Amino acid sequence: MTSVPEDRSPSAREGDRDAAVQRVQEAYTDGLLTHEEMDERLHQVLSAKTGQDIEVALASLPVPDPGRSAGIAAATGRIKRTGAWRVPRKLKVNSEFGRVKLDLSRAVWEYPELDLELNLGTGSAKIRVPRDAVVDLDGLTTALKDSPYQPPRRSDGTGPRIRITGTIGFGKVKIRHAKR
């Protein structure tokens, strides 16, 4: 009597599934997938039972480079990134009339530094940074008065370094350190 070998592929983990969804969405944003292809791959990823099923859905996509530059843009409306999202080495944010909210306090930092380029027309930006982050605003120019920023007194400066550059038309930038 012969036995059928059982499938020993590890089950799909939620973190792998989330990363795969992000990778499919980025491929669509970069123009590598049509809308229909993105829908099909998202369905494959979300219904995957094993890690191998997820790999099949991502097979023809380029391997992401976490150090690459990423960009977020909107002519109007809001740009919002919160929660546990991966921070690239360089991030460029463009918004003509909308508001920007970036919460970096719970983000996943793969690099000790972030070069954040803000290009805002009339919108404003609220940026929440980790408690011990070191923020440098020297490269940021604003049409209105400079945005006030005070580093926390109790910060030991051991957190990530964030260099903010770019231009802001008639909006403001508010930077707050997380309490925890």
PDB file of C-alpha atoms in Angstrom:
ATOM      1  CA  MET A   1       0.000   0.000   0.000  1.00  0.00           C
ATOM      2  CA  THR A   2       1.438   3.377  -0.978  1.00  0.00           C
ATOM      3  CA  SER A   3       0.833   6.492   1.027  1.00  0.00           C
ATOM      4  CA  VAL A   4       0.300   9.933  -0.412  1.00  0.00           C
ATOM      5  CA  PRO A   5       2.825  12.420   0.961  1.00  0.00           C
ATOM      6  CA  GLU A   6       1.057  15.121   2.876  1.00  0.00           C
ATOM      7  CA  ASP A   7       1.547  18.765   1.998  1.00  0.00           C
ATOM      8  CA  ARG A   8       3.999  20.236   4.499  1.00  0.00           C
ATOM      9  CA  SER A   9       3.843  23.820   3.201  1.00  0.00           C
ATOM     10  CA  PRO A  10       3.527  26.198   6.132  1.00  0.00           C
ATOM     11  CA  SER A  11       0.220  27.971   6.351  1.00  0.00           C
ATOM     12  CA  ALA A  12       0.069  31.556   5.158  1.00  0.00           C
ATOM     13  CA  ARG A  13       0.886  34.038   7.931  1.00  0.00           C
ATOM     14  CA  GLU A  14      -1.016  37.277   8.288  1.00  0.00           C
ATOM     15  CA  GLY A  15       2.168  39.399   8.069  1.00  0.00           C
ATOM     16  CA  ASP A  16       3.175  37.682   4.813  1.00  0.00           C
ATOM     17  CA  ARG A  17      -0.313  38.180   3.440  1.00  0.00           C
ATOM     18  CA  ASP A  18      -0.267  41.909   4.337  1.00  0.00           C
ATOM     19  CA  ALA A  19       3.152  42.375   2.716  1.00  0.00           C
ATOM     20  CA  ALA A  20       1.947  40.559  -0.406  1.00  0.00           C
ATOM     21  CA  VAL A  21      -1.144  42.776  -0.655  1.00  0.00           C
ATOM     22  CA  GLN A  22       1.080  45.852  -0.410  1.00  0.00           C
ATOM     23  CA  ARG A  23       3.428  44.467  -3.063  1.00  0.00           C
ATOM     24  CA  VAL A  24       0.543  43.795  -5.488  1.00  0.00           C
ATOM     25  CA  GLN A  25      -0.846  47.294  -4.896  1.00  0.00           C
ATOM     26  CA  GLU A  26       2.581  48.854  -5.484  1.00  0.00           C
ATOM     27  CA  ALA A  27       2.950  46.888  -8.720  1.00  0.00           C
ATOM     28  CA  TYR A  28      -0.410  48.263  -9.857  1.00  0.00           C
ATOM     29  CA  THR A  29       0.605  51.813  -8.856  1.00  0.00           C
ATOM     30  CA  ASP A  30       3.890  51.420 -10.752  1.00  0.00           C
ATOM     31  CA  GLY A  31       1.947  50.398 -13.879  1.00  0.00           C
ATOM     32  CA  LEU A  32       3.122  46.782 -13.871  1.00  0.00           C
ATOM     33  CA  LEU A  33      -0.393  45.345 -13.539  1.00  0.00           C
ATOM     34  CA  THR A  34      -3.766  46.209 -15.035  1.00  0.00           C
ATOM     35  CA  HIS A  35      -6.707  46.728 -12.719  1.00  0.00           C
ATOM     36  CA  GLU A  36      -8.033  43.261 -13.566  1.00  0.00           C
ATOM     37  CA  GLU A  37      -4.637  41.637 -12.909  1.00  0.00           C
ATOM     38  CA  MET A  38      -4.416  43.421  -9.565  1.00  0.00           C
ATOM     39  CA  ASP A  39      -7.895  42.195  -8.579  1.00  0.00           C
ATOM     40  CA  GLU A  40      -7.010  38.630  -9.567  1.00  0.00           C
ATOM     41  CA  ARG A  41      -3.729  38.646  -7.630  1.00  0.00           C
ATOM     42  CA  LEU A  42      -5.301  40.240  -4.571  1.00  0.00           C
ATOM     43  CA  HIS A  43      -7.913  37.483  -4.615  1.00  0.00           C
ATOM     44  CA  GLN A  44      -5.122  34.865  -4.854  1.00  0.00           C
ATOM     45  CA  VAL A  45      -3.221  36.429  -1.945  1.00  0.00           C
ATOM     46  CA  LEU A  46      -6.261  36.866   0.299  1.00  0.00           C
ATOM     47  CA  SER A  47      -7.510  33.330  -0.312  1.00  0.00           C
ATOM     48  CA  ALA A  48      -4.052  31.702  -0.042  1.00  0.00           C
ATOM     49  CA  LYS A  49      -3.835  28.811   2.396  1.00  0.00           C
ATOM     50  CA  THR A  50      -0.041  28.422   2.318  1.00  0.00           C
ATOM     51  CA  GLY A  51       2.991  30.605   1.910  1.00  0.00           C
ATOM     52  CA  GLN A  52       3.613  28.865  -1.415  1.00  0.00           C
ATOM     53  CA  ASP A  53       0.180  30.030  -2.645  1.00  0.00           C
ATOM     54  CA  ILE A  54       1.241  33.603  -1.885  1.00  0.00           C
ATOM     55  CA  GLU A  55       4.541  33.122  -3.741  1.00  0.00           C
ATOM     56  CA  VAL A  56       2.637  31.920  -6.823  1.00  0.00           C
ATOM     57  CA  ALA A  57       0.545  35.117  -6.800  1.00  0.00           C
ATOM     58  CA  LEU A  58       3.740  37.231  -6.647  1.00  0.00           C
ATOM     59  CA  ALA A  59       5.849  35.121  -9.039  1.00  0.00           C
ATOM     60  CA  SER A  60       6.251  37.572 -11.924  1.00  0.00           C
ATOM     61  CA  LEU A  61       6.491  40.744  -9.829  1.00  0.00           C
ATOM     62  CA  PRO A  62       9.889  42.351  -9.220  1.00  0.00           C
ATOM     63  CA  VAL A  63      11.367  41.816  -5.787  1.00  0.00           C
ATOM     64  CA  PRO A  64      10.910  45.030  -3.786  1.00  0.00           C
ATOM     65  CA  ASP A  65      13.921  46.977  -2.634  1.00  0.00           C
ATOM     66  CA  PRO A  66      13.118  48.372   0.812  1.00  0.00           C
ATOM     67  CA  GLY A  67      15.706  51.099   0.269  1.00  0.00           C
ATOM     68  CA  ARG A  68      14.066  52.430  -2.811  1.00  0.00           C
ATOM     69  CA  SER A  69      12.359  55.738  -3.029  1.00  0.00           C
ATOM     70  CA  ALA A  70       8.615  55.813  -2.641  1.00  0.00           C
ATOM     71  CA  GLY A  71       6.188  58.523  -3.530  1.00  0.00           C
ATOM     72  CA  ILE A  72       2.697  59.508  -2.469  1.00  0.00           C
ATOM     73  CA  ALA A  73       0.787  62.101  -4.464  1.00  0.00           C
ATOM     74  CA  ALA A  74      -2.674  63.640  -4.567  1.00  0.00           C
ATOM     75  CA  ALA A  75      -3.954  66.809  -6.199  1.00  0.00           C
ATOM     76  CA  THR A  76      -6.800  67.188  -3.693  1.00  0.00           C
ATOM     77  CA  GLY A  77      -8.040  65.238  -0.716  1.00  0.00           C
ATOM     78  CA  ARG A  78      -6.043  63.665   2.066  1.00  0.00           C
ATOM     79  CA  ILE A  79      -2.881  61.653   2.138  1.00  0.00           C
ATOM     80  CA  LYS A  80      -2.755  59.469   5.219  1.00  0.00           C
ATOM     81  CA  ARG A  81      -0.296  56.804   6.395  1.00  0.00           C
ATOM     82  CA  THR A  82      -0.779  55.387   9.883  1.00  0.00           C
ATOM     83  CA  GLY A  83      -0.233  52.155  11.744  1.00  0.00           C
ATOM     84  CA  ALA A  84       2.501  49.650  11.006  1.00  0.00           C
ATOM     85  CA  TRP A  85       3.651  50.596   7.514  1.00  0.00           C
ATOM     86  CA  ARG A  86       7.142  50.156   6.065  1.00  0.00           C
ATOM     87  CA  VAL A  87       9.133  53.342   5.889  1.00  0.00           C
ATOM     88  CA  PRO A  88      11.329  53.518   2.777  1.00  0.00           C
ATOM     89  CA  ARG A  89      14.751  55.150   2.848  1.00  0.00           C
ATOM     90  CA  LYS A  90      13.396  58.102   0.822  1.00  0.00           C
ATOM     91  CA  LEU A  91       9.790  59.258   0.731  1.00  0.00           C
ATOM     92  CA  LYS A  92       8.433  61.992  -1.508  1.00  0.00           C
ATOM     93  CA  VAL A  93       4.993  63.459  -0.728  1.00  0.00           C
ATOM     94  CA  ASN A  94       3.256  65.778  -3.207  1.00  0.00           C
ATOM     95  CA  SER A  95      -0.109  67.455  -2.587  1.00  0.00           C
ATOM     96  CA  GLU A  96      -1.467  70.570  -4.237  1.00  0.00           C
ATOM     97  CA  PHE A  97      -4.538  71.295  -2.122  1.00  0.00           C
ATOM     98  CA  GLY A  98      -4.944  68.431   0.313  1.00  0.00           C
ATOM     99  CA  ARG A  99      -3.835  67.640   3.821  1.00  0.00           C
ATOM    100  CA  VAL A 100      -1.097  65.183   4.709  1.00  0.00           C
ATOM    101  CA  LYS A 101      -1.004  63.042   7.844  1.00  0.00           C
ATOM    102  CA  LEU A 102       1.990  60.770   8.376  1.00  0.00           C
ATOM    103  CA  ASP A 103       2.213  58.754  11.568  1.00  0.00           C
ATOM    104  CA  LEU A 104       5.719  57.326  11.788  1.00  0.00           C
ATOM    105  CA  SER A 105       5.456  56.404  15.467  1.00  0.00           C
ATOM    106  CA  ARG A 106       4.389  52.786  14.842  1.00  0.00           C
ATOM    107  CA  ALA A 107       5.946  52.377  11.429  1.00  0.00           C
ATOM    108  CA  VAL A 108       8.429  49.634  10.588  1.00  0.00           C
ATOM    109  CA  TRP A 109      11.877  51.208  10.228  1.00  0.00           C
ATOM    110  CA  GLU A 110      14.253  49.195   8.053  1.00  0.00           C
ATOM    111  CA  TYR A 111      16.773  52.025   7.879  1.00  0.00           C
ATOM    112  CA  PRO A 112      18.017  54.347  10.619  1.00  0.00           C
ATOM    113  CA  GLU A 113      17.307  57.411   8.452  1.00  0.00           C
ATOM    114  CA  LEU A 114      14.465  58.821   6.382  1.00  0.00           C
ATOM    115  CA  ASP A 115      14.757  61.566   3.795  1.00  0.00           C
ATOM    116  CA  LEU A 116      11.228  63.003   3.601  1.00  0.00           C
ATOM    117  CA  GLU A 117      10.565  65.465   0.804  1.00  0.00           C
ATOM    118  CA  LEU A 118       7.346  67.443   1.220  1.00  0.00           C
ATOM    119  CA  ASN A 119       5.993  69.448  -1.699  1.00  0.00           C
ATOM    120  CA  LEU A 120       2.701  70.985  -0.633  1.00  0.00           C
ATOM    121  CA  GLY A 121       0.739  73.766  -2.303  1.00  0.00           C
ATOM    122  CA  THR A 122      -1.884  75.135   0.043  1.00  0.00           C
ATOM    123  CA  GLY A 123      -2.257  72.051   2.201  1.00  0.00           C
ATOM    124  CA  SER A 124      -0.811  71.353   5.606  1.00  0.00           C
ATOM    125  CA  ALA A 125       1.060  68.383   7.065  1.00  0.00           C
ATOM    126  CA  LYS A 126       0.865  66.687  10.457  1.00  0.00           C
ATOM    127  CA  ILE A 127       3.739  64.351  11.129  1.00  0.00           C
ATOM    128  CA  ARG A 128       4.003  62.174  14.213  1.00  0.00           C
ATOM    129  CA  VAL A 129       7.466  60.767  14.783  1.00  0.00           C
ATOM    130  CA  PRO A 130       8.864  58.189  17.211  1.00  0.00           C
ATOM    131  CA  ARG A 131       9.595  59.472  20.695  1.00  0.00           C
ATOM    132  CA  ASP A 132      13.382  59.503  20.344  1.00  0.00           C
ATOM    133  CA  ALA A 133      13.549  60.527  16.681  1.00  0.00           C
ATOM    134  CA  VAL A 134      15.889  63.303  15.603  1.00  0.00           C
ATOM    135  CA  VAL A 135      14.176  65.688  13.176  1.00  0.00           C
ATOM    136  CA  ASP A 136      16.034  68.074  10.863  1.00  0.00           C
ATOM    137  CA  LEU A 137      13.944  70.772   9.122  1.00  0.00           C
ATOM    138  CA  ASP A 138      16.830  72.789   7.658  1.00  0.00           C
ATOM    139  CA  GLY A 139      15.952  71.831   4.068  1.00  0.00           C
ATOM    140  CA  LEU A 140      12.277  72.817   4.300  1.00  0.00           C
ATOM    141  CA  THR A 141      11.142  76.174   2.925  1.00  0.00           C
ATOM    142  CA  THR A 142       7.720  77.691   3.524  1.00  0.00           C
ATOM    143  CA  ALA A 143       5.954  80.698   2.016  1.00  0.00           C
ATOM    144  CA  LEU A 144       4.495  81.568   5.403  1.00  0.00           C
ATOM    145  CA  LYS A 145       6.506  81.854   8.577  1.00  0.00           C
ATOM    146  CA  ASP A 146       8.591  78.884   9.567  1.00  0.00           C
ATOM    147  CA  SER A 147       6.769  76.074  11.265  1.00  0.00           C
ATOM    148  CA  PRO A 148       7.639  75.962  14.963  1.00  0.00           C
ATOM    149  CA  TYR A 149       9.261  72.741  16.087  1.00  0.00           C
ATOM    150  CA  GLN A 150      10.650  71.903  19.480  1.00  0.00           C
ATOM    151  CA  PRO A 151      12.370  68.581  20.106  1.00  0.00           C
ATOM    152  CA  PRO A 152      11.233  66.889  23.309  1.00  0.00           C
ATOM    153  CA  ARG A 153      13.336  67.657  26.370  1.00  0.00           C
ATOM    154  CA  ARG A 154      13.564  64.070  27.490  1.00  0.00           C
ATOM    155  CA  SER A 155      14.630  62.655  24.130  1.00  0.00           C
ATOM    156  CA  ASP A 156      17.940  60.827  24.081  1.00  0.00           C
ATOM    157  CA  GLY A 157      18.180  61.104  20.274  1.00  0.00           C
ATOM    158  CA  THR A 158      18.735  57.391  19.738  1.00  0.00           C
ATOM    159  CA  GLY A 159      15.759  56.970  17.399  1.00  0.00           C
ATOM    160  CA  PRO A 160      15.667  57.319  13.631  1.00  0.00           C
ATOM    161  CA  ARG A 161      16.949  60.466  11.922  1.00  0.00           C
ATOM    162  CA  ILE A 162      14.344  62.232   9.796  1.00  0.00           C
ATOM    163  CA  ARG A 163      15.478  64.910   7.328  1.00  0.00           C
ATOM    164  CA  ILE A 164      12.546  66.922   6.021  1.00  0.00           C
ATOM    165  CA  THR A 165      13.113  68.922   2.843  1.00  0.00           C
ATOM    166  CA  GLY A 166      10.931  70.463   0.160  1.00  0.00           C
ATOM    167  CA  THR A 167       8.592  73.406  -0.166  1.00  0.00           C
ATOM    168  CA  ILE A 168       5.291  74.327   1.395  1.00  0.00           C
ATOM    169  CA  GLY A 169       3.186  77.074  -0.132  1.00  0.00           C
ATOM    170  CA  PHE A 170       0.561  78.416   2.227  1.00  0.00           C
ATOM    171  CA  GLY A 171       0.223  75.495   4.612  1.00  0.00           C
ATOM    172  CA  LYS A 172       1.910  74.568   7.864  1.00  0.00           C
ATOM    173  CA  VAL A 173       3.842  71.603   9.131  1.00  0.00           C
ATOM    174  CA  LYS A 174       3.214  70.281  12.629  1.00  0.00           C
ATOM    175  CA  ILE A 175       5.610  67.730  14.015  1.00  0.00           C
ATOM    176  CA  ARG A 176       4.816  65.892  17.215  1.00  0.00           C
ATOM    177  CA  HIS A 177       6.805  63.225  19.007  1.00  0.00           C
ATOM    178  CA  ALA A 178       4.943  60.149  20.201  1.00  0.00           C
ATOM    179  CA  LYS A 179       4.548  59.915  23.948  1.00  0.00           C
ATOM    180  CA  ARG A 180       5.524  56.244  24.005  1.00  0.00           C
TER     181      ARG A 180
END
